Amino acid sequence: MLVLSRKLNQRIMIGDSIEIKVLKISNGRVKLGIEADSFIDIRRAEIDLDSSEVEVQQSSKKTRSVTLQAAS
């Protein structure tokens, strides 16, 4: 694993088509912007649930909404 430190507005490039930028740092939280080609799947790891967790969530009728904005 590569571990990097970045300051506000600094960027990390992954290959030629993925750019990660530190947008905001406040209250112990970091807001990142990710720019990538539209065919690249970007998701939060905690959203990747195994099938048993999905069944539990569906039975309890709780839903989550995640919005990612792609930069143009």
XYZ file of N, CA and C in Angstrom:
216
model
N 0.846 -1.172 0.000
C 0.000 0.000 0.000
C 0.894 1.238 0.000
N 0.581 2.156 -0.857
C 1.260 3.444 -0.903
C 0.491 4.412 -0.013
N 1.180 5.085 0.898
C 0.546 6.044 1.791
C 1.116 7.425 1.475
N 0.227 8.381 1.166
C 0.634 9.731 0.809
C -0.036 10.741 1.723
N 0.652 11.828 1.982
C 0.053 12.963 2.684
C -0.182 14.057 1.661
N -1.350 14.687 1.738
C -1.687 15.759 0.811
C -2.258 16.912 1.600
N -2.057 18.113 1.113
C -2.640 19.314 1.705
C -3.804 19.763 0.832
N -4.531 20.748 1.322
C -5.674 21.285 0.599
C -5.284 21.654 -0.828
N -6.112 21.270 -1.778
C -5.965 21.518 -3.215
C -4.851 20.720 -3.884
N -4.149 19.870 -3.148
C -3.151 19.018 -3.795
C -3.848 17.819 -4.410
N -3.188 17.216 -5.402
C -3.803 16.147 -6.186
C -2.943 14.905 -6.186
N -3.593 13.790 -6.472
C -2.927 12.509 -6.688
C -3.424 11.995 -8.033
N -2.517 11.547 -8.872
C -2.880 10.961 -10.158
C -2.701 9.455 -10.085
N -3.683 8.716 -10.586
C -3.599 7.268 -10.715
C -3.674 6.968 -12.200
N -2.570 6.513 -12.732
C -2.503 6.322 -14.180
C -2.636 7.669 -14.872
N -3.195 7.641 -16.076
C -3.372 8.882 -16.842
C -4.786 9.437 -16.756
N -5.720 8.670 -16.163
C -7.115 9.094 -16.256
C -7.842 9.252 -14.925
N -7.189 9.018 -13.802
C -7.857 9.166 -12.510
C -7.117 10.206 -11.682
N -7.844 11.229 -11.259
C -7.263 12.301 -10.447
C -8.069 12.446 -9.161
N -7.373 12.483 -8.039
C -8.003 12.672 -6.741
C -7.484 13.986 -6.170
N -8.406 14.863 -5.757
C -8.029 16.185 -5.246
C -8.624 16.377 -3.854
N -7.824 16.926 -2.945
C -8.301 17.266 -1.610
C -9.062 18.587 -1.733
N -10.383 18.542 -1.512
C -11.228 19.725 -1.693
C -11.418 20.522 -0.405
N -11.519 19.814 0.732
C -11.805 20.496 1.986
C -11.325 19.638 3.150
N -10.800 20.304 4.162
C -10.391 19.626 5.388
C -10.991 20.414 6.553
N -11.854 19.768 7.340
C -12.429 20.450 8.497
C -13.004 19.437 9.476
N -12.906 19.737 10.746
C -13.480 18.908 11.810
C -13.087 17.438 11.704
N -11.842 17.176 11.361
C -11.369 15.801 11.280
C -11.860 15.030 10.074
N -12.435 15.717 9.093
C -12.945 15.077 7.872
C -12.251 15.654 6.652
N -12.082 14.834 5.664
C -11.457 15.252 4.409
C -12.464 15.028 3.289
N -12.705 16.047 2.472
C -13.585 15.909 1.313
C -12.696 15.762 0.084
N -12.902 14.676 -0.666
C -12.106 14.391 -1.849
C -12.958 14.525 -3.099
N -12.347 14.997 -4.163
C -12.977 15.004 -5.477
C -12.252 13.981 -6.334
N -13.008 13.143 -7.044
C -12.417 12.116 -7.890
C -12.873 12.359 -9.311
N -11.929 12.514 -10.199
C -12.231 12.701 -11.616
C -11.687 11.508 -12.369
N -12.578 10.843 -13.125
C -12.181 9.649 -13.866
C -13.087 9.494 -15.080
N -12.656 8.677 -16.023
C -13.492 8.385 -17.177
C -14.798 7.751 -16.716
N -15.858 7.949 -17.473
C -17.188 7.506 -17.054
C -17.318 5.987 -16.952
N -16.465 5.233 -17.619
C -16.567 3.775 -17.572
C -15.888 3.189 -16.326
N -15.231 4.016 -15.525
C -14.569 3.546 -14.311
C -15.558 3.604 -13.156
N -15.742 2.479 -12.487
C -16.684 2.366 -11.371
C -16.033 2.926 -10.112
N -16.670 3.939 -9.503
C -16.175 4.546 -8.264
C -17.263 4.385 -7.210
N -16.917 3.757 -6.083
C -17.910 3.563 -5.024
C -17.212 3.525 -3.673
N -17.963 3.789 -2.628
C -17.434 3.708 -1.267
C -17.398 2.248 -0.842
N -16.322 1.855 -0.178
C -16.158 0.451 0.217
C -17.265 -0.016 1.148
N -17.749 0.854 2.035
C -18.781 0.413 2.978
C -20.124 0.154 2.307
N -20.273 0.577 1.062
C -21.498 0.309 0.314
C -21.501 -1.111 -0.240
N -20.329 -1.675 -0.445
C -20.214 -3.048 -0.933
C -20.574 -4.018 0.181
N -21.827 -4.388 0.239
C -22.316 -5.267 1.293
C -22.410 -6.696 0.769
N -22.225 -7.664 1.657
C -22.442 -9.042 1.225
C -23.945 -9.310 1.147
N -24.321 -10.395 0.531
C -25.736 -10.659 0.247
C -26.580 -10.754 1.508
N -26.043 -11.242 2.623
C -26.847 -11.343 3.844
C -27.176 -9.970 4.401
N -26.253 -9.035 4.314
C -26.524 -7.674 4.783
C -27.556 -7.000 3.894
N -27.514 -7.254 2.598
C -28.488 -6.679 1.669
C -29.880 -7.189 2.005
N -30.015 -8.496 2.290
C -31.316 -9.062 2.639
C -31.866 -8.438 3.913
N -31.025 -8.223 4.911
C -31.453 -7.605 6.161
C -31.935 -6.190 5.900
N -31.191 -5.432 5.102
C -31.596 -4.054 4.806
C -32.914 -4.024 4.049
N -33.083 -4.930 3.074
C -34.320 -4.942 2.298
C -35.510 -5.290 3.178
N -35.311 -6.199 4.133
C -36.430 -6.584 4.989
C -36.807 -5.473 5.960
N -35.840 -4.629 6.319
C -36.156 -3.532 7.236
C -36.601 -2.271 6.492
N -36.598 -2.323 5.166
C -37.070 -1.233 4.305
C -36.302 0.069 4.495
N -35.030 -0.033 4.887
C -34.185 1.146 4.989
C -33.446 1.305 3.670
N -33.352 2.532 3.197
C -32.632 2.785 1.958
C -31.583 3.860 2.166
N -30.555 3.795 1.355
C -29.510 4.811 1.366
C -29.364 5.375 -0.032
N -29.051 6.628 -0.101
C -28.828 7.272 -1.382
C -27.432 7.871 -1.393
N -26.675 7.579 -2.451
C -25.323 8.111 -2.598
C -25.285 8.847 -3.925
N -24.812 10.077 -3.903
C -24.702 10.866 -5.115
C -23.237 11.224 -5.343
N -22.728 10.848 -6.504
C -21.387 11.226 -6.920
C -21.531 12.147 -8.113
N -20.858 13.253 -8.093
C -20.916 14.179 -9.204
C -19.647 14.053 -10.008
N -19.792 13.822 -11.296
C -18.637 13.736 -12.183
C -18.280 15.126 -12.671
N -16.995 15.420 -12.641
C -16.549 16.724 -13.144
C -16.561 16.686 -14.663
N -16.922 17.790 -15.269
C -16.960 17.806 -16.737
C -15.704 18.403 -17.317
